[in-house]
PDB file of C-alpha atoms and ligand atoms in Angstrom:
ATOM      1  CA  MET R   1       0.000   0.000   0.000  1.00  0.00           C
ATOM      2  CA  MET R   2       1.196   3.539  -0.666  1.00  0.00           C
ATOM      3  CA  ARG R   3       2.167   5.497   2.402  1.00  0.00           C
ATOM      4  CA  THR R   4       0.286   8.788   2.379  1.00  0.00           C
ATOM      5  CA  SER R   5       2.293  10.764   4.928  1.00  0.00           C
ATOM      6  CA  MET R   6       5.854  10.407   6.149  1.00  0.00           C
ATOM      7  CA  PRO R   7       6.606  10.539   9.876  1.00  0.00           C
ATOM      8  CA  ARG R   8       8.948  13.339  10.997  1.00  0.00           C
ATOM      9  CA  LEU R   9      12.612  12.270  11.069  1.00  0.00           C
ATOM     10  CA  ILE R  10      15.123  13.627  13.565  1.00  0.00           C
ATOM     11  CA  PRO R  11      18.937  13.381  13.252  1.00  0.00           C
ATOM     12  CA  ILE R  12      20.799  11.092  15.651  1.00  0.00           C
ATOM     13  CA  ILE R  13      24.498  12.035  15.758  1.00  0.00           C
ATOM     14  CA  GLY R  14      27.538  10.623  17.566  1.00  0.00           C
ATOM     15  CA  LEU R  15      31.130  11.825  17.111  1.00  0.00           C
ATOM     16  CA  GLU R  16      34.512  10.105  17.216  1.00  0.00           C
ATOM     17  CA  ILE R  17      37.308  12.637  17.715  1.00  0.00           C
ATOM     18  CA  HIS R  18      41.047  12.036  17.427  1.00  0.00           C
ATOM     19  CA  VAL R  19      43.246  14.556  19.189  1.00  0.00           C
ATOM     20  CA  ARG R  20      47.036  14.716  19.190  1.00  0.00           C
ATOM     21  CA  LEU R  21      48.348  14.649  22.747  1.00  0.00           C
ATOM     22  CA  LYS R  22      50.850  17.398  23.457  1.00  0.00           C
ATOM     23  CA  THR R  23      53.912  15.306  24.298  1.00  0.00           C
ATOM     24  CA  ALA R  24      57.524  16.039  23.396  1.00  0.00           C
ATOM     25  CA  SER R  25      58.152  12.514  22.094  1.00  0.00           C
ATOM     26  CA  LYS R  26      56.146   9.814  20.347  1.00  0.00           C
ATOM     27  CA  MET R  27      53.920   7.206  22.003  1.00  0.00           C
ATOM     28  CA  PHE R  28      56.261   4.194  22.050  1.00  0.00           C
ATOM     29  CA  CYS R  29      59.748   5.539  21.173  1.00  0.00           C
ATOM     30  CA  SER R  30      61.876   8.599  21.938  1.00  0.00           C
ATOM     31  CA  CYS R  31      61.554  10.234  18.487  1.00  0.00           C
ATOM     32  CA  PRO R  32      60.349  13.857  18.708  1.00  0.00           C
ATOM     33  CA  SER R  33      56.632  14.241  18.032  1.00  0.00           C
ATOM     34  CA  VAL R  34      57.010  16.863  15.289  1.00  0.00           C
ATOM     35  CA  GLY R  35      54.856  15.595  12.405  1.00  0.00           C
ATOM     36  CA  GLU R  36      54.989  17.947   9.444  1.00  0.00           C
ATOM     37  CA  ASN R  37      57.292  20.431  11.212  1.00  0.00           C
ATOM     38  CA  ALA R  38      60.449  18.560  10.250  1.00  0.00           C
ATOM     39  CA  PRO R  39      61.878  17.340   6.928  1.00  0.00           C
ATOM     40  CA  PRO R  40      60.084  14.149   5.747  1.00  0.00           C
ATOM     41  CA  ASN R  41      61.302  10.961   7.441  1.00  0.00           C
ATOM     42  CA  SER R  42      63.751  12.785   9.727  1.00  0.00           C
ATOM     43  CA  ALA R  43      61.964  11.944  13.013  1.00  0.00           C
ATOM     44  CA  ILE R  44      61.873   8.150  12.752  1.00  0.00           C
ATOM     45  CA  CYS R  45      63.487   5.072  14.319  1.00  0.00           C
ATOM     46  CA  PRO R  46      63.162   1.263  14.149  1.00  0.00           C
ATOM     47  CA  VAL R  47      60.193   1.302  16.590  1.00  0.00           C
ATOM     48  CA  CYS R  48      57.953   3.801  14.793  1.00  0.00           C
ATOM     49  CA  THR R  49      58.795   2.378  11.370  1.00  0.00           C
ATOM     50  CA  GLY R  50      57.956  -1.142  12.539  1.00  0.00           C
ATOM     51  CA  GLN R  51      61.308  -2.864  12.019  1.00  0.00           C
ATOM     52  CA  PRO R  52      61.363  -6.556  13.007  1.00  0.00           C
ATOM     53  CA  GLY R  53      62.324  -7.056  16.644  1.00  0.00           C
ATOM     54  CA  ALA R  54      61.865  -3.414  17.699  1.00  0.00           C
ATOM     55  CA  LEU R  55      59.969  -3.123  20.985  1.00  0.00           C
ATOM     56  CA  PRO R  56      57.614  -0.341  22.133  1.00  0.00           C
ATOM     57  CA  ALA R  57      58.109   1.474  25.469  1.00  0.00           C
ATOM     58  CA  LEU R  58      55.130   3.488  26.698  1.00  0.00           C
ATOM     59  CA  ASN R  59      55.401   7.293  27.033  1.00  0.00           C
ATOM     60  CA  GLY R  60      54.098   8.071  30.542  1.00  0.00           C
ATOM     61  CA  GLU R  61      53.310  11.675  29.618  1.00  0.00           C
ATOM     62  CA  ALA R  62      50.813  10.475  26.967  1.00  0.00           C
ATOM     63  CA  VAL R  63      48.986   8.493  29.655  1.00  0.00           C
ATOM     64  CA  ARG R  64      48.931  11.498  32.033  1.00  0.00           C
ATOM     65  CA  LEU R  65      47.607  13.864  29.338  1.00  0.00           C
ATOM     66  CA  GLY R  66      44.961  11.313  28.274  1.00  0.00           C
ATOM     67  CA  VAL R  67      43.785  10.791  31.853  1.00  0.00           C
ATOM     68  CA  ARG R  68      43.723  14.545  32.459  1.00  0.00           C
ATOM     69  CA  ALA R  69      41.489  15.036  29.393  1.00  0.00           C
ATOM     70  CA  GLY R  70      39.225  12.214  30.594  1.00  0.00           C
ATOM     71  CA  LEU R  71      38.873  13.759  34.057  1.00  0.00           C
ATOM     72  CA  ALA R  72      37.986  17.115  32.466  1.00  0.00           C
ATOM     73  CA  LEU R  73      35.237  15.279  30.540  1.00  0.00           C
ATOM     74  CA  GLY R  74      33.841  13.776  33.739  1.00  0.00           C
ATOM     75  CA  CYS R  75      35.049  10.275  32.877  1.00  0.00           C
ATOM     76  CA  ARG R  76      35.771   7.458  35.282  1.00  0.00           C
ATOM     77  CA  ILE R  77      39.395   6.290  35.144  1.00  0.00           C
ATOM     78  CA  PRO R  78      39.425   2.502  35.605  1.00  0.00           C
ATOM     79  CA  ASP R  79      42.088   0.959  37.854  1.00  0.00           C
ATOM     80  CA  THR R  80      43.582  -0.970  34.957  1.00  0.00           C
ATOM     81  CA  SER R  81      43.755  -0.547  31.225  1.00  0.00           C
ATOM     82  CA  HIS R  82      45.655  -2.279  28.442  1.00  0.00           C
ATOM     83  CA  PHE R  83      46.666  -1.970  24.791  1.00  0.00           C
ATOM     84  CA  ASP R  84      45.479  -4.056  21.855  1.00  0.00           C
ATOM     85  CA  ARG R  85      46.603  -4.578  18.289  1.00  0.00           C
ATOM     86  CA  LYS R  86      44.189  -3.390  15.616  1.00  0.00           C
ATOM     87  CA  ASN R  87      45.176  -5.193  12.429  1.00  0.00           C
ATOM     88  CA  TYR R  88      44.756  -3.778   8.950  1.00  0.00           C
ATOM     89  CA  PHE R  89      46.855  -3.486   5.824  1.00  0.00           C
ATOM     90  CA  TYR R  90      47.724  -0.055   4.453  1.00  0.00           C
ATOM     91  CA  PRO R  91      51.033   1.512   3.337  1.00  0.00           C
ATOM     92  CA  ASP R  92      50.870   4.171   6.099  1.00  0.00           C
ATOM     93  CA  LEU R  93      50.898   1.464   8.777  1.00  0.00           C
ATOM     94  CA  PRO R  94      54.373  -0.078   8.784  1.00  0.00           C
ATOM     95  CA  LYS R  95      53.748  -2.787  11.408  1.00  0.00           C
ATOM     96  CA  GLY R  96      50.526  -4.017   9.749  1.00  0.00           C
ATOM     97  CA  TYR R  97      48.697  -3.177  12.973  1.00  0.00           C
ATOM     98  CA  GLN R  98      48.040  -0.102  15.060  1.00  0.00           C
ATOM     99  CA  ILE R  99      48.598  -0.186  18.823  1.00  0.00           C
ATOM    100  CA  SER R 100      45.260   0.971  20.229  1.00  0.00           C
ATOM    101  CA  GLN R 101      42.875   0.088  23.064  1.00  0.00           C
ATOM    102  CA  PHE R 102      39.749  -1.997  22.581  1.00  0.00           C
ATOM    103  CA  ASP R 103      37.959  -3.349  25.649  1.00  0.00           C
ATOM    104  CA  PHE R 104      39.918  -1.607  28.457  1.00  0.00           C
ATOM    105  CA  PRO R 105      40.294   2.104  27.546  1.00  0.00           C
ATOM    106  CA  ILE R 106      41.834   4.614  30.001  1.00  0.00           C
ATOM    107  CA  CYS R 107      38.615   6.703  30.286  1.00  0.00           C
ATOM    108  CA  VAL R 108      34.950   5.609  30.395  1.00  0.00           C
ATOM    109  CA  LYS R 109      31.479   7.071  30.902  1.00  0.00           C
ATOM    110  CA  GLY R 110      31.832  10.857  31.053  1.00  0.00           C
ATOM    111  CA  GLN R 111      29.625  13.717  29.962  1.00  0.00           C
ATOM    112  CA  MET R 112      29.824  17.284  28.816  1.00  0.00           C
ATOM    113  CA  GLU R 113      27.204  19.977  29.286  1.00  0.00           C
ATOM    114  CA  ILE R 114      27.026  22.643  26.598  1.00  0.00           C
ATOM    115  CA  ASP R 115      24.969  25.727  25.792  1.00  0.00           C
ATOM    116  CA  VAL R 116      23.616  25.851  22.263  1.00  0.00           C
ATOM    117  CA  PRO R 117      22.358  29.375  21.694  1.00  0.00           C
ATOM    118  CA  GLY R 118      20.272  29.638  18.547  1.00  0.00           C
ATOM    119  CA  GLY R 119      19.275  25.995  18.682  1.00  0.00           C
ATOM    120  CA  SER R 120      15.801  24.679  19.420  1.00  0.00           C
ATOM    121  CA  PRO R 121      14.349  26.231  22.644  1.00  0.00           C
ATOM    122  CA  GLU R 122      14.084  22.909  24.519  1.00  0.00           C
ATOM    123  CA  ARG R 123      17.737  22.137  23.737  1.00  0.00           C
ATOM    124  CA  GLU R 124      19.562  25.337  24.670  1.00  0.00           C
ATOM    125  CA  ARG R 125      21.453  23.510  27.402  1.00  0.00           C
ATOM    126  CA  ILE R 126      22.209  19.866  26.662  1.00  0.00           C
ATOM    127  CA  ARG R 127      24.260  17.023  28.036  1.00  0.00           C
ATOM    128  CA  ILE R 128      26.350  14.863  25.686  1.00  0.00           C
ATOM    129  CA  GLY R 129      27.516  11.506  27.045  1.00  0.00           C
ATOM    130  CA  ILE R 130      31.152  10.500  26.529  1.00  0.00           C
ATOM    131  CA  THR R 131      31.223   6.751  25.913  1.00  0.00           C
ATOM    132  CA  ARG R 132      34.975   6.347  26.264  1.00  0.00           C
ATOM    133  CA  ALA R 133      38.377   7.775  25.425  1.00  0.00           C
ATOM    134  CA  HIS R 134      41.327   5.598  24.526  1.00  0.00           C
ATOM    135  CA  LEU R 135      45.004   5.944  23.635  1.00  0.00           C
ATOM    136  CA  GLU R 136      46.382   4.949  20.263  1.00  0.00           C
ATOM    137  CA  GLU R 137      49.221   5.757  17.883  1.00  0.00           C
ATOM    138  CA  ASP R 138      48.778   7.771  14.702  1.00  0.00           C
ATOM    139  CA  ALA R 139      49.683   6.329  11.290  1.00  0.00           C
ATOM    140  CA  ALA R 140      52.216   7.755   8.823  1.00  0.00           C
ATOM    141  CA  LYS R 141      51.077  10.136   6.085  1.00  0.00           C
ATOM    142  CA  ASN R 142      50.711   9.063   2.461  1.00  0.00           C
ATOM    143  CA  ILE R 143      51.355  11.752  -0.129  1.00  0.00           C
ATOM    144  CA  HIS R 144      49.798  10.930  -3.496  1.00  0.00           C
ATOM    145  CA  ASP R 145      51.537  12.534  -6.448  1.00  0.00           C
ATOM    146  CA  GLY R 146      48.947  12.677  -9.219  1.00  0.00           C
ATOM    147  CA  GLY R 147      51.516  13.724 -11.843  1.00  0.00           C
ATOM    148  CA  SER R 148      53.892  10.780 -11.527  1.00  0.00           C
ATOM    149  CA  LYS R 149      51.119   8.482 -10.185  1.00  0.00           C
ATOM    150  CA  THR R 150      53.299   7.511  -7.212  1.00  0.00           C
ATOM    151  CA  THR R 151      52.647   7.557  -3.488  1.00  0.00           C
ATOM    152  CA  LEU R 152      55.278   8.723  -1.023  1.00  0.00           C
ATOM    153  CA  VAL R 153      55.134   7.957   2.687  1.00  0.00           C
ATOM    154  CA  ASN R 154      56.257  10.360   5.428  1.00  0.00           C
ATOM    155  CA  PHE R 155      56.755   8.355   8.630  1.00  0.00           C
ATOM    156  CA  ASN R 156      57.278  11.375  10.906  1.00  0.00           C
ATOM    157  CA  ARG R 157      53.660  11.151  12.083  1.00  0.00           C
ATOM    158  CA  ALA R 158      53.787   7.355  12.686  1.00  0.00           C
ATOM    159  CA  GLY R 159      53.605   6.660  16.411  1.00  0.00           C
ATOM    160  CA  THR R 160      52.343  10.133  17.411  1.00  0.00           C
ATOM    161  CA  PRO R 161      50.201   9.839  20.587  1.00  0.00           C
ATOM    162  CA  LEU R 162      46.462  10.235  20.004  1.00  0.00           C
ATOM    163  CA  LEU R 163      43.442  10.211  22.274  1.00  0.00           C
ATOM    164  CA  GLU R 164      40.261   8.999  20.565  1.00  0.00           C
ATOM    165  CA  ILE R 165      37.152  10.385  22.263  1.00  0.00           C
ATOM    166  CA  VAL R 166      33.801   8.713  21.443  1.00  0.00           C
ATOM    167  CA  THR R 167      30.443  10.315  22.259  1.00  0.00           C
ATOM    168  CA  GLU R 168      27.062   8.715  22.806  1.00  0.00           C
ATOM    169  CA  PRO R 169      24.547   9.335  19.965  1.00  0.00           C
ATOM    170  CA  ASP R 170      23.130  12.263  21.990  1.00  0.00           C
ATOM    171  CA  ILE R 171      23.629  15.051  19.427  1.00  0.00           C
ATOM    172  CA  ARG R 172      20.568  16.184  17.429  1.00  0.00           C
ATOM    173  CA  SER R 173      21.745  18.775  14.898  1.00  0.00           C
ATOM    174  CA  PRO R 174      24.811  19.947  12.944  1.00  0.00           C
ATOM    175  CA  LEU R 175      24.854  23.092  15.122  1.00  0.00           C
ATOM    176  CA  GLU R 176      24.960  20.987  18.306  1.00  0.00           C
ATOM    177  CA  ALA R 177      27.833  18.931  16.810  1.00  0.00           C
ATOM    178  CA  LYS R 178      29.839  22.051  15.976  1.00  0.00           C
ATOM    179  CA  THR R 179      29.171  23.629  19.377  1.00  0.00           C
ATOM    180  CA  PHE R 180      30.211  20.424  21.150  1.00  0.00           C
ATOM    181  CA  LEU R 181      33.507  20.317  19.213  1.00  0.00           C
ATOM    182  CA  GLN R 182      34.284  23.955  19.961  1.00  0.00           C
ATOM    183  CA  GLU R 183      33.694  23.386  23.670  1.00  0.00           C
ATOM    184  CA  LEU R 184      35.772  20.182  23.578  1.00  0.00           C
ATOM    185  CA  GLN R 185      38.621  22.076  21.922  1.00  0.00           C
ATOM    186  CA  ALA R 186      38.495  24.755  24.650  1.00  0.00           C
ATOM    187  CA  ILE R 187      38.570  22.113  27.419  1.00  0.00           C
ATOM    188  CA  LEU R 188      41.497  20.212  25.876  1.00  0.00           C
ATOM    189  CA  ARG R 189      43.491  23.431  25.488  1.00  0.00           C
ATOM    190  CA  THR R 190      42.672  24.586  29.019  1.00  0.00           C
ATOM    191  CA  VAL R 191      43.885  21.380  30.664  1.00  0.00           C
ATOM    192  CA  GLY R 192      46.922  21.291  28.337  1.00  0.00           C
ATOM    193  CA  SER R 193      46.247  17.833  26.875  1.00  0.00           C
ATOM    194  CA  SER R 194      46.200  18.988  23.261  1.00  0.00           C
ATOM    195  CA  ASP R 195      46.397  22.109  21.100  1.00  0.00           C
ATOM    196  CA  ALA R 196      43.392  20.526  19.326  1.00  0.00           C
ATOM    197  CA  ASP R 197      43.923  22.662  16.245  1.00  0.00           C
ATOM    198  CA  MET R 198      41.671  21.312  13.480  1.00  0.00           C
ATOM    199  CA  GLU R 199      43.485  23.158  10.662  1.00  0.00           C
ATOM    200  CA  LYS R 200      46.766  21.519  11.677  1.00  0.00           C
ATOM    201  CA  GLY R 201      45.224  18.048  11.937  1.00  0.00           C
ATOM    202  CA  PHE R 202      45.647  17.997  15.752  1.00  0.00           C
ATOM    203  CA  MET R 203      41.892  17.359  16.091  1.00  0.00           C
ATOM    204  CA  ARG R 204      40.063  15.277  13.452  1.00  0.00           C
ATOM    205  CA  CYS R 205      36.451  14.211  13.587  1.00  0.00           C
ATOM    206  CA  ASP R 206      34.432  11.291  12.210  1.00  0.00           C
ATOM    207  CA  ALA R 207      30.709  12.090  12.360  1.00  0.00           C
ATOM    208  CA  ASN R 208      28.099   9.305  12.585  1.00  0.00           C
ATOM    209  CA  VAL R 209      24.524  10.096  11.639  1.00  0.00           C
ATOM    210  CA  SER R 210      21.201   8.327  11.156  1.00  0.00           C
ATOM    211  CA  LEU R 211      17.581   9.480  11.096  1.00  0.00           C
ATOM    212  CA  LEU R 212      14.908   8.391  13.565  1.00  0.00           C
ATOM    213  CA  PRO R 213      11.146   8.590  12.883  1.00  0.00           C
ATOM    214  CA  ILE R 214       9.154  10.254  15.675  1.00  0.00           C
ATOM    215  CA  ASP R 215       5.432  10.771  16.315  1.00  0.00           C
ATOM    216  CA  ASP R 216       3.489  13.988  16.976  1.00  0.00           C
ATOM    217  CA  ASN R 217       4.518  13.871  20.659  1.00  0.00           C
ATOM    218  CA  ASN R 218       8.214  13.659  19.681  1.00  0.00           C
ATOM    219  CA  LEU R 219       8.393  10.035  20.804  1.00  0.00           C
ATOM    220  CA  PRO R 220      10.427   7.528  18.742  1.00  0.00           C
ATOM    221  CA  LEU R 221       8.337   5.239  16.507  1.00  0.00           C
ATOM    222  CA  GLN R 222      10.885   2.421  16.879  1.00  0.00           C
ATOM    223  CA  THR R 223      13.137   1.115  19.642  1.00  0.00           C
ATOM    224  CA  GLU R 224      16.254   0.480  17.494  1.00  0.00           C
ATOM    225  CA  LEU R 225      18.273   3.232  15.844  1.00  0.00           C
ATOM    226  CA  ASN R 226      18.573   3.074  12.053  1.00  0.00           C
ATOM    227  CA  PRO R 227      21.914   2.109  10.458  1.00  0.00           C
ATOM    228  CA  LYS R 228      24.438   4.919  10.753  1.00  0.00           C
ATOM    229  CA  ILE R 229      26.551   6.549   8.083  1.00  0.00           C
ATOM    230  CA  GLU R 230      30.045   7.492   9.204  1.00  0.00           C
ATOM    231  CA  ILE R 231      31.588  10.559   7.531  1.00  0.00           C
ATOM    232  CA  LYS R 232      35.363  10.237   7.845  1.00  0.00           C
ATOM    233  CA  ASN R 233      38.142  12.698   8.569  1.00  0.00           C
ATOM    234  CA  LEU R 234      36.429  16.053   8.866  1.00  0.00           C
ATOM    235  CA  ASN R 235      39.067  18.672   9.562  1.00  0.00           C
ATOM    236  CA  SER R 236      37.221  21.910  10.313  1.00  0.00           C
ATOM    237  CA  PHE R 237      34.183  22.940  12.360  1.00  0.00           C
ATOM    238  CA  ARG R 238      32.573  24.170   9.167  1.00  0.00           C
ATOM    239  CA  ALA R 239      33.161  20.837   7.409  1.00  0.00           C
ATOM    240  CA  VAL R 240      31.496  18.967  10.295  1.00  0.00           C
ATOM    241  CA  GLU R 241      28.457  21.235  10.151  1.00  0.00           C
ATOM    242  CA  ARG R 242      28.133  21.194   6.350  1.00  0.00           C
ATOM    243  CA  ALA R 243      28.795  17.457   5.915  1.00  0.00           C
ATOM    244  CA  LEU R 244      26.179  16.575   8.546  1.00  0.00           C
ATOM    245  CA  ALA R 245      23.599  18.929   6.993  1.00  0.00           C
ATOM    246  CA  PHE R 246      24.197  17.388   3.560  1.00  0.00           C
ATOM    247  CA  GLU R 247      23.991  13.850   4.904  1.00  0.00           C
ATOM    248  CA  ILE R 248      20.776  14.534   6.830  1.00  0.00           C
ATOM    249  CA  ASP R 249      19.155  15.825   3.612  1.00  0.00           C
ATOM    250  CA  ARG R 250      20.466  12.887   1.595  1.00  0.00           C
ATOM    251  CA  GLN R 251      19.166  10.294   4.051  1.00  0.00           C
ATOM    252  CA  GLY R 252      15.861  12.176   4.315  1.00  0.00           C
ATOM    253  CA  SER R 253      15.412  11.944   0.526  1.00  0.00           C
ATOM    254  CA  LEU R 254      16.135   8.216   0.591  1.00  0.00           C
ATOM    255  CA  TYR R 255      13.435   7.613   3.217  1.00  0.00           C
ATOM    256  CA  ALA R 256      11.050   9.834   1.228  1.00  0.00           C
ATOM    257  CA  ASN R 257      11.583   7.465  -1.724  1.00  0.00           C
ATOM    258  CA  ASN R 258      10.897   4.452   0.481  1.00  0.00           C
ATOM    259  CA  GLU R 259      14.563   3.472   0.520  1.00  0.00           C
ATOM    260  CA  THR R 260      16.670   2.822   3.630  1.00  0.00           C
ATOM    261  CA  PRO R 261      20.323   3.949   3.832  1.00  0.00           C
ATOM    262  CA  VAL R 262      22.778   1.074   4.356  1.00  0.00           C
ATOM    263  CA  GLY R 263      25.362   1.415   7.107  1.00  0.00           C
ATOM    264  CA  SER R 264      28.545   2.626   5.410  1.00  0.00           C
ATOM    265  CA  THR R 265      31.508   4.959   5.445  1.00  0.00           C
ATOM    266  CA  ARG R 266      31.483   8.136   3.368  1.00  0.00           C
ATOM    267  CA  GLY R 267      33.999  10.852   2.567  1.00  0.00           C
ATOM    268  CA  TRP R 268      33.410  14.616   2.403  1.00  0.00           C
ATOM    269  CA  ASP R 269      34.263  16.682  -0.665  1.00  0.00           C
ATOM    270  CA  GLU R 270      34.827  20.276   0.426  1.00  0.00           C
ATOM    271  CA  HIS R 271      34.558  21.595  -3.147  1.00  0.00           C
ATOM    272  CA  THR R 272      31.306  19.941  -4.256  1.00  0.00           C
ATOM    273  CA  GLY R 273      29.825  20.210  -0.753  1.00  0.00           C
ATOM    274  CA  GLN R 274      28.755  16.547  -0.926  1.00  0.00           C
ATOM    275  CA  THR R 275      29.503  13.282   0.841  1.00  0.00           C
ATOM    276  CA  PHE R 276      30.501  10.304  -1.331  1.00  0.00           C
ATOM    277  CA  GLN R 277      30.442   6.532  -0.855  1.00  0.00           C
ATOM    278  CA  GLN R 278      33.782   5.064   0.307  1.00  0.00           C
ATOM    279  CA  ARG R 279      33.166   1.534   1.509  1.00  0.00           C
ATOM    280  CA  LEU R 280      30.750  -0.594   3.450  1.00  0.00           C
ATOM    281  CA  LYS R 281      31.459  -0.340   7.158  1.00  0.00           C
ATOM    282  CA  GLU R 282      33.981  -2.761   8.689  1.00  0.00           C
ATOM    283  CA  THR R 283      33.070  -4.308  11.997  1.00  0.00           C
ATOM    284  CA  SER R 284      35.495  -4.765  14.877  1.00  0.00           C
ATOM    285  CA  ALA R 285      35.831  -8.448  13.863  1.00  0.00           C
ATOM    286  CA  ASP R 286      37.534  -7.312  10.636  1.00  0.00           C
ATOM    287  CA  TYR R 287      40.351  -5.793  12.704  1.00  0.00           C
ATOM    288  CA  ARG R 288      41.112  -9.008  14.629  1.00  0.00           C
ATOM    289  CA  TYR R 289      41.867  -7.122  17.853  1.00  0.00           C
ATOM    290  CA  PHE R 290      44.026  -8.965  20.371  1.00  0.00           C
ATOM    291  CA  PRO R 291      46.014  -7.862  23.453  1.00  0.00           C
ATOM    292  CA  GLU R 292      49.380  -6.240  22.652  1.00  0.00           C
ATOM    293  CA  PRO R 293      51.913  -8.755  24.016  1.00  0.00           C
ATOM    294  CA  ASP R 294      54.839  -6.277  24.029  1.00  0.00           C
ATOM    295  CA  LEU R 295      53.311  -3.864  26.573  1.00  0.00           C
ATOM    296  CA  PRO R 296      52.349  -4.663  30.183  1.00  0.00           C
ATOM    297  CA  PRO R 297      48.829  -3.751  31.393  1.00  0.00           C
ATOM    298  CA  LEU R 298      48.560  -0.238  32.855  1.00  0.00           C
ATOM    299  CA  ASP R 299      48.030   0.195  36.598  1.00  0.00           C
ATOM    300  CA  LEU R 300      46.277   3.573  36.667  1.00  0.00           C
TER     301      LEU R 300
HETATM  302  P1  ADP P 401      31.048   1.044  15.613  1.00  0.00           P
HETATM  303  O1  ADP P 401      31.130  -0.257  16.324  1.00  0.00           O
HETATM  304  O2  ADP P 401      30.516   0.946  14.223  1.00  0.00           O
HETATM  305  O3  ADP P 401      32.298   1.855  15.723  1.00  0.00           O
HETATM  306  P2  ADP P 401      29.851   2.352  17.848  1.00  0.00           P
HETATM  307  O4  ADP P 401      28.652   1.787  18.504  1.00  0.00           O
HETATM  308  O5  ADP P 401      31.181   2.172  18.491  1.00  0.00           O
HETATM  309  O6  ADP P 401      29.881   1.856  16.347  1.00  0.00           O
HETATM  310  O7  ADP P 401      29.583   3.905  17.643  1.00  0.00           O
HETATM  311  C1  ADP P 401      30.488   4.735  16.991  1.00  0.00           C
HETATM  312  C2  ADP P 401      29.912   6.142  17.017  1.00  0.00           C
HETATM  313  O8  ADP P 401      28.691   6.178  16.300  1.00  0.00           O
HETATM  314  C3  ADP P 401      29.581   6.660  18.403  1.00  0.00           C
HETATM  315  O9  ADP P 401      29.913   8.037  18.458  1.00  0.00           O
HETATM  316  C4  ADP P 401      28.082   6.468  18.519  1.00  0.00           C
HETATM  317  O10 ADP P 401      27.493   7.440  19.372  1.00  0.00           O
HETATM  318  C5  ADP P 401      27.618   6.676  17.099  1.00  0.00           C
HETATM  319  N1  ADP P 401      26.426   5.889  16.742  1.00  0.00           N
HETATM  320  C6  ADP P 401      26.186   4.591  17.030  1.00  0.00           C
HETATM  321  N2  ADP P 401      25.024   4.178  16.498  1.00  0.00           N
HETATM  322  C7  ADP P 401      24.489   5.261  15.857  1.00  0.00           C
HETATM  323  C8  ADP P 401      23.310   5.480  15.075  1.00  0.00           C
HETATM  324  N3  ADP P 401      22.447   4.498  14.835  1.00  0.00           N
HETATM  325  N4  ADP P 401      23.115   6.711  14.569  1.00  0.00           N
HETATM  326  C9  ADP P 401      24.012   7.698  14.785  1.00  0.00           C
HETATM  327  N5  ADP P 401      25.147   7.560  15.478  1.00  0.00           N
HETATM  328  C10 ADP P 401      25.402   6.356  16.002  1.00  0.00           C
HETATM  329 ZN1   ZN P 402      60.611   6.436  16.648  1.00  0.00          ZN
HETATM  330 MG1   MG P 403      33.335   1.889  17.742  1.00  0.00          MG
END
């Protein structure tokens, strides 16, 4: 039967934010954490380029800065935490795995309260749950040369300490997402955990969004959330706001045509102002996480 009227759809948004922790040296070796501010491949060693037999040694300052950020976000700091290997194959990942944290992150269950002036009246002051924050190392940087059709790799960034902060799907508009990120940036700078400069790549955001049908009393018409679309690697507040607005419209049009978006990963094209299909979403099983045997568990 033809549906005569569409229910109202509201955006459900959750963010995953990578911030570079402000340490002097890298996460698991003593190379300076300088990234692009040094000649290519001048800040590297056997550990951060993944040479056979090289062993990681944890940078205590990265742990302190990560915990400090977590406390500022109202998180609980568990007594113990450990590192895991996240396996995937890509030229910017010399070891073939990234040292990250999976089931025992350093920060869990926080929240942030923000003011959203200009938003909807019932949501001028909102609370965004922080699911977790975990430590991980950054990858190297691939530089694609279109002219000669070659790819160069700068390993200076490999092994740079990152904190990945994951929010609950508590955000309801692109404006709320932008406001949250601006407040997060201010907090991280204030406690000295990160410069969190988006233009410099010190804070990068993946934005997850789905649409939820609601009734006339603003109550959800279903108990499960719809599949989410993840927009990868947004590197400005404006990009986050615009990409989410585009994606909300796109998903809205699909539902209007009786189609359902499939869970997937999309990129953002700054110039066309559109998101584009990248790949179907991997699940954590694809990464074959297992405990990192070269690092002892953390006693926090
Ligand atoms: P995954 O296992 O795919 O990484 P997670 O459950 O860890 O998914 O969530 C990743 C991010 O996506 C979090 O910020 C979360 O709040 C958000 N998220 C989860 N489900 C949805 C959904 N249905 N719609 C919008 N955002 C979502
Ligand atoms: Zn190194
Ligand atoms: Mg996840």
